Amino acid sequence: MPHLHVEYSDNLRDLDVDRLLLRLNHTLVGSGQFADELDIKSRAVALASYRVGTALSERAFAHIKLSILSGRSPEVKRQLSTALLEVLKEAVPAVAGVDIQLCVEVLDIDRDSYSKTHVPA
């Protein structure tokens, strides 16, 4: 825990996904909300099939979904969301003629039903 998912439109061709995920993970570690950096799992998926709105002009997006164990305050969730959005803004390069939307949502995972184990190397 936590689980971080990045979905982005595949017309963001210059996005350095590996660097983005590393920076996002560092941001989560730096938040002080997660005991062990090993617990942070992040992944990214480029979407080839998507639509933003109804206009025919080219548009793009990147969306972060951060799933964390329940029990954190709205203020902590807001701080995490804001920090992750700042990283995303710095990482997603502008594309000439393309309107880009960036967003972050923080979701609670029910603490009582979440199960996890670790199989060491």
PDB file of C-alpha atoms in Angstrom:
ATOM      1  CA  MET A   1       0.000   0.000   0.000  1.00  0.00           C
ATOM      2  CA  PRO A   2      -0.406   2.520  -1.592  1.00  0.00           C
ATOM      3  CA  HIS A   3      -1.325   1.635  -5.172  1.00  0.00           C
ATOM      4  CA  LEU A   4      -0.796   4.341  -7.788  1.00  0.00           C
ATOM      5  CA  HIS A   5      -2.269   4.026 -11.285  1.00  0.00           C
ATOM      6  CA  VAL A   6      -1.478   6.422 -14.113  1.00  0.00           C
ATOM      7  CA  GLU A   7      -3.614   6.319 -17.229  1.00  0.00           C
ATOM      8  CA  TYR A   8      -2.686   8.620 -20.069  1.00  0.00           C
ATOM      9  CA  SER A   9      -3.634   9.140 -23.695  1.00  0.00           C
ATOM     10  CA  ASP A  10      -1.066   7.690 -26.059  1.00  0.00           C
ATOM     11  CA  ASN A  11      -0.683  10.991 -27.912  1.00  0.00           C
ATOM     12  CA  LEU A  12       1.573  12.111 -25.046  1.00  0.00           C
ATOM     13  CA  ARG A  13       4.451  10.440 -26.889  1.00  0.00           C
ATOM     14  CA  ASP A  14       7.267  12.342 -25.154  1.00  0.00           C
ATOM     15  CA  LEU A  15       6.163  11.423 -21.639  1.00  0.00           C
ATOM     16  CA  ASP A  16       9.027   9.687 -19.806  1.00  0.00           C
ATOM     17  CA  VAL A  17       6.868   7.197 -17.920  1.00  0.00           C
ATOM     18  CA  ASP A  18       9.641   5.500 -15.954  1.00  0.00           C
ATOM     19  CA  ARG A  19      10.930   8.845 -14.684  1.00  0.00           C
ATOM     20  CA  LEU A  20       7.374   9.960 -13.875  1.00  0.00           C
ATOM     21  CA  LEU A  21       6.657   6.845 -11.806  1.00  0.00           C
ATOM     22  CA  LEU A  22       9.933   7.206  -9.908  1.00  0.00           C
ATOM     23  CA  ARG A  23       9.206  10.868  -9.130  1.00  0.00           C
ATOM     24  CA  LEU A  24       5.665  10.023  -8.018  1.00  0.00           C
ATOM     25  CA  ASN A  25       6.999   7.279  -5.738  1.00  0.00           C
ATOM     26  CA  HIS A  26       9.546   9.685  -4.245  1.00  0.00           C
ATOM     27  CA  THR A  27       6.743  12.173  -3.636  1.00  0.00           C
ATOM     28  CA  LEU A  28       4.748   9.545  -1.751  1.00  0.00           C
ATOM     29  CA  VAL A  29       7.786   8.571   0.339  1.00  0.00           C
ATOM     30  CA  GLY A  30       8.439  12.235   1.095  1.00  0.00           C
ATOM     31  CA  SER A  31       4.863  12.733   2.292  1.00  0.00           C
ATOM     32  CA  GLY A  32       5.627  10.755   5.437  1.00  0.00           C
ATOM     33  CA  GLN A  33       2.328   8.886   5.076  1.00  0.00           C
ATOM     34  CA  PHE A  34       3.797   5.524   4.111  1.00  0.00           C
ATOM     35  CA  ALA A  35       6.101   3.556   6.381  1.00  0.00           C
ATOM     36  CA  ASP A  36       8.204   1.732   3.797  1.00  0.00           C
ATOM     37  CA  GLU A  37       9.101   2.704   0.219  1.00  0.00           C
ATOM     38  CA  LEU A  38       8.780  -0.983  -0.672  1.00  0.00           C
ATOM     39  CA  ASP A  39       5.033  -0.724  -0.060  1.00  0.00           C
ATOM     40  CA  ILE A  40       4.494   1.746  -2.917  1.00  0.00           C
ATOM     41  CA  LYS A  41       3.306   0.081  -6.116  1.00  0.00           C
ATOM     42  CA  SER A  42       2.924   2.259  -9.198  1.00  0.00           C
ATOM     43  CA  ARG A  43       2.084   1.488 -12.782  1.00  0.00           C
ATOM     44  CA  ALA A  44       1.156   3.333 -15.968  1.00  0.00           C
ATOM     45  CA  VAL A  45      -0.976   2.454 -18.950  1.00  0.00           C
ATOM     46  CA  ALA A  46      -1.068   4.314 -22.257  1.00  0.00           C
ATOM     47  CA  LEU A  47      -4.560   4.307 -23.731  1.00  0.00           C
ATOM     48  CA  ALA A  48      -4.986   4.005 -27.479  1.00  0.00           C
ATOM     49  CA  SER A  49      -8.787   4.231 -27.322  1.00  0.00           C
ATOM     50  CA  TYR A  50     -10.079   7.370 -25.619  1.00  0.00           C
ATOM     51  CA  ARG A  51     -12.061  10.542 -26.198  1.00  0.00           C
ATOM     52  CA  VAL A  52     -11.880  13.855 -24.376  1.00  0.00           C
ATOM     53  CA  GLY A  53     -15.149  15.759 -24.736  1.00  0.00           C
ATOM     54  CA  THR A  54     -16.939  16.033 -28.071  1.00  0.00           C
ATOM     55  CA  ALA A  55     -14.791  18.392 -30.169  1.00  0.00           C
ATOM     56  CA  LEU A  56     -12.809  17.030 -33.067  1.00  0.00           C
ATOM     57  CA  SER A  57      -9.652  18.895 -32.035  1.00  0.00           C
ATOM     58  CA  GLU A  58      -6.822  16.819 -30.625  1.00  0.00           C
ATOM     59  CA  ARG A  59      -6.849  16.521 -26.855  1.00  0.00           C
ATOM     60  CA  ALA A  60      -4.901  14.519 -24.302  1.00  0.00           C
ATOM     61  CA  PHE A  61      -4.995  13.615 -20.639  1.00  0.00           C
ATOM     62  CA  ALA A  62      -3.119  12.009 -17.796  1.00  0.00           C
ATOM     63  CA  HIS A  63      -5.007  10.748 -14.762  1.00  0.00           C
ATOM     64  CA  ILE A  64      -3.551   9.505 -11.485  1.00  0.00           C
ATOM     65  CA  LYS A  65      -5.579   7.293  -9.208  1.00  0.00           C
ATOM     66  CA  LEU A  66      -3.995   6.842  -5.777  1.00  0.00           C
ATOM     67  CA  SER A  67      -5.556   4.110  -3.637  1.00  0.00           C
ATOM     68  CA  ILE A  68      -4.667   4.243   0.053  1.00  0.00           C
ATOM     69  CA  LEU A  69      -5.875   2.500   3.178  1.00  0.00           C
ATOM     70  CA  SER A  70      -8.859   4.224   4.745  1.00  0.00           C
ATOM     71  CA  GLY A  71      -8.542   6.434   7.800  1.00  0.00           C
ATOM     72  CA  ARG A  72      -6.580   9.434   6.546  1.00  0.00           C
ATOM     73  CA  SER A  73      -8.037  12.905   6.913  1.00  0.00           C
ATOM     74  CA  PRO A  74      -9.388  14.938   3.989  1.00  0.00           C
ATOM     75  CA  GLU A  75      -6.468  17.346   4.501  1.00  0.00           C
ATOM     76  CA  VAL A  76      -3.881  14.559   4.105  1.00  0.00           C
ATOM     77  CA  LYS A  77      -5.659  13.328   0.968  1.00  0.00           C
ATOM     78  CA  ARG A  78      -5.718  16.871  -0.418  1.00  0.00           C
ATOM     79  CA  GLN A  79      -1.979  17.276   0.291  1.00  0.00           C
ATOM     80  CA  LEU A  80      -1.201  13.988  -1.482  1.00  0.00           C
ATOM     81  CA  SER A  81      -3.370  14.951  -4.457  1.00  0.00           C
ATOM     82  CA  THR A  82      -1.776  18.396  -4.758  1.00  0.00           C
ATOM     83  CA  ALA A  83       1.771  17.033  -4.500  1.00  0.00           C
ATOM     84  CA  LEU A  84       1.149  14.362  -7.132  1.00  0.00           C
ATOM     85  CA  LEU A  85      -0.474  16.895  -9.472  1.00  0.00           C
ATOM     86  CA  GLU A  86       2.612  19.120  -9.211  1.00  0.00           C
ATOM     87  CA  VAL A  87       4.820  16.217 -10.298  1.00  0.00           C
ATOM     88  CA  LEU A  88       2.453  15.429 -13.157  1.00  0.00           C
ATOM     89  CA  LYS A  89       2.452  19.066 -14.318  1.00  0.00           C
ATOM     90  CA  GLU A  90       6.248  19.082 -14.410  1.00  0.00           C
ATOM     91  CA  ALA A  91       6.491  15.699 -16.148  1.00  0.00           C
ATOM     92  CA  VAL A  92       3.929  16.014 -18.936  1.00  0.00           C
ATOM     93  CA  PRO A  93       5.422  17.993 -21.805  1.00  0.00           C
ATOM     94  CA  ALA A  94       3.246  20.420 -23.739  1.00  0.00           C
ATOM     95  CA  VAL A  95       2.275  19.253 -27.209  1.00  0.00           C
ATOM     96  CA  ALA A  96       1.744  21.891 -29.884  1.00  0.00           C
ATOM     97  CA  GLY A  97      -1.931  22.204 -30.767  1.00  0.00           C
ATOM     98  CA  VAL A  98      -3.082  19.709 -28.127  1.00  0.00           C
ATOM     99  CA  ASP A  99      -5.193  20.617 -25.103  1.00  0.00           C
ATOM    100  CA  ILE A 100      -4.009  18.486 -22.147  1.00  0.00           C
ATOM    101  CA  GLN A 101      -5.915  17.801 -18.948  1.00  0.00           C
ATOM    102  CA  LEU A 102      -4.153  16.506 -15.830  1.00  0.00           C
ATOM    103  CA  CYS A 103      -5.949  15.174 -12.771  1.00  0.00           C
ATOM    104  CA  VAL A 104      -5.459  13.213  -9.568  1.00  0.00           C
ATOM    105  CA  GLU A 105      -7.967  11.373  -7.403  1.00  0.00           C
ATOM    106  CA  VAL A 106      -7.354   9.755  -4.039  1.00  0.00           C
ATOM    107  CA  LEU A 107      -9.427   6.709  -3.148  1.00  0.00           C
ATOM    108  CA  ASP A 108      -9.866   4.828   0.104  1.00  0.00           C
ATOM    109  CA  ILE A 109      -9.355   1.080   0.289  1.00  0.00           C
ATOM    110  CA  ASP A 110     -11.288  -0.505   3.127  1.00  0.00           C
ATOM    111  CA  ARG A 111      -8.668  -1.233   5.759  1.00  0.00           C
ATOM    112  CA  ASP A 112     -10.611  -4.161   7.258  1.00  0.00           C
ATOM    113  CA  SER A 113     -10.854  -6.130   4.023  1.00  0.00           C
ATOM    114  CA  TYR A 114      -7.436  -5.376   2.473  1.00  0.00           C
ATOM    115  CA  SER A 115      -5.068  -8.343   2.481  1.00  0.00           C
ATOM    116  CA  LYS A 116      -1.377  -8.398   1.636  1.00  0.00           C
ATOM    117  CA  THR A 117       1.616 -10.651   1.894  1.00  0.00           C
ATOM    118  CA  HIS A 118       5.251 -10.307   0.865  1.00  0.00           C
ATOM    119  CA  VAL A 119       7.243 -13.090  -0.796  1.00  0.00           C
ATOM    120  CA  PRO A 120      10.899 -12.060  -0.409  1.00  0.00           C
ATOM    121  CA  ALA A 121      13.491 -12.902  -3.073  1.00  0.00           C
TER     122      ALA A 121
END
